[in-house]
Short mmCIF file of C-alpha atoms in Angstrom, two decimals:
data_model
loop_
_atom_site.label_atom_id
_atom_site.label_comp_id
_atom_site.label_asym_id
_atom_site.label_seq_id
_atom_site.Cartn_x
_atom_site.Cartn_y
_atom_site.Cartn_z
CA MET D 1 35.35 130.11 107.50
CA LEU D 2 38.64 129.45 105.71
CA GLY D 3 40.19 126.11 104.81
CA ASP D 4 39.19 122.59 103.88
CA PRO D 5 36.30 120.87 105.68
CA GLY D 6 37.54 119.39 108.94
CA ALA D 7 40.40 121.89 109.19
CA GLN D 8 38.57 125.18 108.91
CA ALA D 9 39.38 128.35 110.83
CA ASP D 10 36.97 131.08 111.88
CA VAL D 11 37.58 134.37 110.08
CA ILE D 12 37.49 137.31 112.52
CA ASP D 13 37.51 140.15 109.97
CA PHE D 14 39.19 141.23 106.75
CA SER D 15 40.54 144.44 105.19
CA PRO D 16 40.63 144.87 101.39
CA GLU D 17 42.55 148.12 101.90
CA ARG D 18 45.42 146.32 103.66
CA GLY D 19 45.08 143.10 101.67
CA GLU D 20 44.78 140.99 104.83
CA LEU D 21 42.41 138.99 106.99
CA ARG D 22 42.45 137.86 110.60
CA LEU D 23 41.39 134.42 111.75
CA TYR D 24 41.45 132.18 114.82
CA ALA D 25 44.09 129.44 115.06
CA GLY D 26 45.12 126.92 117.70
CA LEU D 27 48.29 126.69 119.74
CA SER D 28 50.74 123.86 120.35
CA TYR D 29 51.70 122.53 123.77
CA ALA D 30 54.04 120.09 125.53
CA CYS D 31 53.21 118.89 129.08
CA TYR D 32 55.51 117.05 131.51
CA ALA D 33 54.63 114.80 134.47
CA SER D 34 58.27 114.74 135.68
CA SER D 35 61.64 116.10 134.64
CA ALA D 36 62.61 112.91 132.80
CA THR D 37 59.43 111.64 131.14
CA SER D 38 58.64 112.36 127.52
CA PRO D 39 56.01 115.08 127.25
CA SER D 40 52.49 114.77 125.98
CA THR D 41 52.24 117.09 122.99
CA ASN D 42 49.67 118.52 120.66
CA ALA D 43 50.67 120.44 117.53
CA THR D 44 47.41 122.27 116.90
CA PHE D 45 49.06 125.27 115.30
CA ALA D 46 49.71 124.29 111.70
CA PHE D 47 48.88 126.18 108.53
CA SER D 48 48.86 124.91 104.97
CA LEU D 49 48.26 127.80 102.57
CA VAL D 50 49.80 126.00 99.59
CA GLY D 51 47.90 126.75 96.39
CA THR D 52 46.04 129.69 97.91
CA PRO D 53 46.54 133.47 97.59
CA PHE D 54 47.32 133.65 101.34
CA ARG D 55 50.50 133.79 103.43
CA VAL D 56 50.96 134.23 107.18
CA SER D 57 52.00 137.88 107.63
CA PRO D 58 55.62 138.24 108.84
CA SER D 59 55.14 141.87 109.87
CA ARG D 60 51.88 141.40 111.82
CA ASN D 61 52.62 138.13 113.67
CA ARG D 62 55.25 136.75 116.04
CA LEU D 63 56.16 133.29 117.30
CA THR D 64 55.34 133.39 121.00
CA VAL D 65 56.62 130.73 123.41
CA VAL D 66 55.27 130.57 126.98
CA GLY D 67 56.98 128.49 129.67
CA CYS D 68 60.13 127.97 131.72
CA SER D 69 62.99 125.88 130.32
CA ALA D 70 61.16 125.88 126.97
CA LEU D 71 62.64 125.95 123.47
CA GLY D 72 59.81 126.70 121.03
CA LEU D 73 60.12 126.56 117.25
CA VAL D 74 58.21 127.59 114.19
CA VAL D 75 59.00 125.29 111.26
CA GLY D 76 57.80 125.24 107.69
CA THR D 77 58.59 124.77 104.03
CA ALA D 78 58.50 127.09 101.06
CA SER D 79 56.63 124.54 98.93
CA GLY D 80 54.50 122.85 101.59
CA GLY D 81 55.77 119.37 100.79
CA GLY D 82 58.08 117.10 102.75
CA GLY D 83 60.93 119.03 101.18
CA ASP D 84 64.66 118.72 101.52
CA ASP D 85 67.01 120.88 103.57
CA ASP D 86 66.94 123.61 100.90
CA ASP D 87 63.18 123.86 101.33
CA LEU D 88 63.12 123.86 105.15
CA TYR D 89 62.57 126.93 107.32
CA ALA D 90 62.89 127.07 111.12
CA THR D 91 63.42 129.63 113.86
CA GLY D 92 62.68 129.76 117.56
CA CYS D 93 63.47 131.15 121.00
CA PHE D 94 64.31 129.91 124.50
CA THR D 95 62.67 131.01 127.74
CA TYR D 96 63.90 130.17 131.24
CA CYS D 97 62.93 130.85 134.86
CA ALA D 98 64.20 128.85 137.85
CA GLU D 99 61.00 129.44 139.84
CA LEU D 100 57.63 131.07 139.34
CA ASN D 101 58.64 134.28 141.10
CA ALA D 102 61.64 134.58 138.76
CA ALA D 103 59.36 134.87 135.71
CA GLY D 104 58.51 138.30 134.38
CA ALA D 105 55.80 140.34 136.04
CA ASP D 106 52.33 140.36 134.52
CA GLY D 107 52.40 142.46 131.35
CA ALA D 108 56.21 142.34 131.08
CA PRO D 109 57.77 142.07 127.60
CA CYS D 110 58.34 138.51 126.35
CA ALA D 111 62.12 138.73 126.57
CA GLY D 112 62.99 135.28 127.91
CA ALA D 113 61.76 135.09 131.53
CA GLY D 114 58.51 133.12 131.22
CA CYS D 115 57.90 133.91 127.56
CA CYS D 116 59.81 134.91 124.45
CA GLN D 117 58.94 136.15 120.95
CA VAL D 118 60.67 136.19 117.56
CA PRO D 119 59.60 137.30 114.06
CA ILE D 120 58.81 134.81 111.31
CA SER D 121 60.01 134.68 107.72
CA PRO D 122 57.95 135.92 104.74
CA ASP D 123 56.59 133.81 101.88
CA ILE D 124 56.14 130.55 103.82
CA PRO D 125 52.89 128.86 102.75
CA TYR D 126 53.21 125.97 105.22
CA LEU D 127 54.28 126.32 108.85
CA GLY D 128 53.61 124.99 112.34
CA ALA D 129 54.61 125.71 115.94
CA ALA D 130 56.43 122.95 117.84
CA PHE D 131 58.94 122.22 120.61
CA ARG D 132 62.42 120.80 120.96
CA THR D 133 61.61 117.62 122.90
CA GLY D 134 63.37 114.23 122.63
CA ASN D 135 65.95 114.18 125.46
CA TRP D 136 64.90 117.65 126.54
CA THR D 137 64.59 117.96 130.35
CA ASN D 138 61.97 120.23 131.88
CA THR D 139 63.62 121.44 135.10
CA ALA D 140 60.57 123.56 135.97
CA TRP D 141 57.85 120.92 135.62
CA ARG D 142 56.69 121.12 139.28
CA PHE D 143 55.44 124.70 138.92
CA ASN D 144 55.28 124.89 135.12
CA PRO D 145 54.12 121.52 133.72
CA CYS D 146 53.08 122.82 130.27
CA PHE D 147 54.74 124.91 127.57
CA TYR D 148 52.84 126.69 124.79
CA ALA D 149 53.91 127.84 121.31
CA MET D 150 51.84 129.87 118.88
CA VAL D 151 52.14 132.16 115.91
CA ALA D 152 49.89 135.04 116.96
CA GLU D 153 49.08 138.61 116.04
CA ASP D 154 51.83 140.94 117.25
CA GLY D 155 50.74 142.64 120.48
CA TRP D 156 47.87 140.23 121.19
CA TYR D 157 49.53 138.15 123.91
CA SER D 158 50.23 139.77 127.28
CA PHE D 159 52.26 137.65 129.70
CA ARG D 160 50.73 136.52 133.01
CA ARG D 161 52.49 134.33 135.57
CA ARG D 162 49.32 132.30 135.97
CA ASP D 163 49.75 131.12 132.35
CA LEU D 164 52.67 128.99 133.61
CA VAL D 165 50.62 127.22 136.29
CA GLY D 166 48.42 124.12 136.01
CA VAL D 167 48.08 121.36 133.43
CA LEU D 168 46.73 122.92 130.22
CA ALA D 169 45.09 125.76 132.16
CA TYR D 170 46.13 128.40 129.60
CA TYR D 171 45.24 126.13 126.68
CA ASN D 172 41.77 125.47 128.05
CA GLU D 173 41.18 129.14 128.71
CA THR D 174 42.37 130.22 125.26
CA VAL D 175 41.11 127.50 122.92
CA ASP D 176 38.38 125.50 124.63
CA ALA D 177 36.68 128.41 126.40
CA GLY D 178 37.39 130.93 123.64
CA ARG D 179 37.83 130.78 119.90
CA GLY D 180 41.60 130.50 119.70
CA VAL D 181 44.59 132.67 118.84
CA PRO D 182 44.29 135.52 116.29
CA VAL D 183 46.60 135.29 113.28
CA VAL D 184 46.95 137.86 110.48
CA ILE D 185 47.01 136.50 106.92
CA ASP D 186 48.23 138.45 103.87
CA TRP D 187 46.35 138.20 100.58
CA ALA D 188 47.59 138.91 97.05
CA VAL D 189 47.02 137.95 93.41
CA ARG D 190 49.87 135.45 93.20
CA ASP D 191 50.45 135.21 89.45
CA GLY D 192 53.21 137.80 89.01
CA TRP D 193 54.30 141.37 89.64
CA CYS D 194 52.85 144.75 88.70
CA PRO D 195 53.93 146.20 85.32
CA ALA D 196 57.04 148.33 85.81
CA THR D 197 56.20 150.88 83.10
CA ALA D 198 53.19 152.35 81.33
CA GLU D 199 54.22 150.44 78.19
CA GLU D 200 54.14 147.13 80.07
CA ARG D 201 50.77 148.05 81.52
CA ALA D 202 49.33 148.65 78.06
CA ARG D 203 50.85 145.48 76.62
CA ARG D 204 50.11 143.02 79.40
CA LYS D 205 46.86 141.96 80.95
CA TYR D 206 46.83 142.13 84.70
CA ALA D 207 44.36 142.32 87.58
CA CYS D 208 44.12 146.10 88.09
CA VAL D 209 42.45 147.16 84.82
CA SER D 210 40.36 150.07 86.09
CA GLY D 211 41.53 153.66 85.81
CA ASN D 212 40.45 154.01 89.43
CA SER D 213 42.75 151.26 90.70
CA ASP D 214 46.45 151.00 91.47
CA CYS D 215 48.75 147.99 91.37
CA VAL D 216 51.06 147.43 94.35
CA ASN D 217 53.57 144.58 94.59
CA SER D 218 53.09 142.20 97.50
CA SER D 219 55.62 142.42 100.33
CA ASN D 220 54.99 138.76 101.28
CA GLY D 221 56.01 136.63 98.30
CA MET D 222 55.23 137.02 94.63
CA GLY D 223 51.97 138.79 93.88
CA LYS D 224 50.19 142.10 93.49
CA LEU D 225 47.46 144.02 95.28
#
């Protein structure tokens, strides 16, 4: 398990060689009962890795949005606090299909017809998946009542038209009946960089002190492996 009591995630596996671990997370949804009503929402994908050696991997995960007429977002902060505009991070993608048969075929790439995917930024210790709602109108609610947004391991999700159908059918299948969505987390010693020269290595104390070890700078925020 990883995380504070009450907000723990199941660890799937970990790799010291790659400096990463995989764990199960939730996914966020927005469901509509008509084109005009405000949706019922649940933001169950949220990560706070502030103060830990972990970051959500930008190279091994993607924001995935499933739905028609859906604008999904991943939002976060560099510090994990409420933050100001300088601290805020957000990106997202839009997916549209006028009818169920206009969505991509099962197994099709998530390129905007039923689902879409975008990369996430590195070195973000706090992030969550959400939707643009407010005055947003779901024109597809009769055949696609619920949208889903998740940060998931790249290549894990394979689109199926049936994921668009039914109230929370995909959510119940993925989270309630299973263990959730796999997410890849990077690990590093977060207190600085590797020594640049042999002289620095001799003068400074750092984590890799054995002659049988090597120091490699983290590619996801400050730190060393």
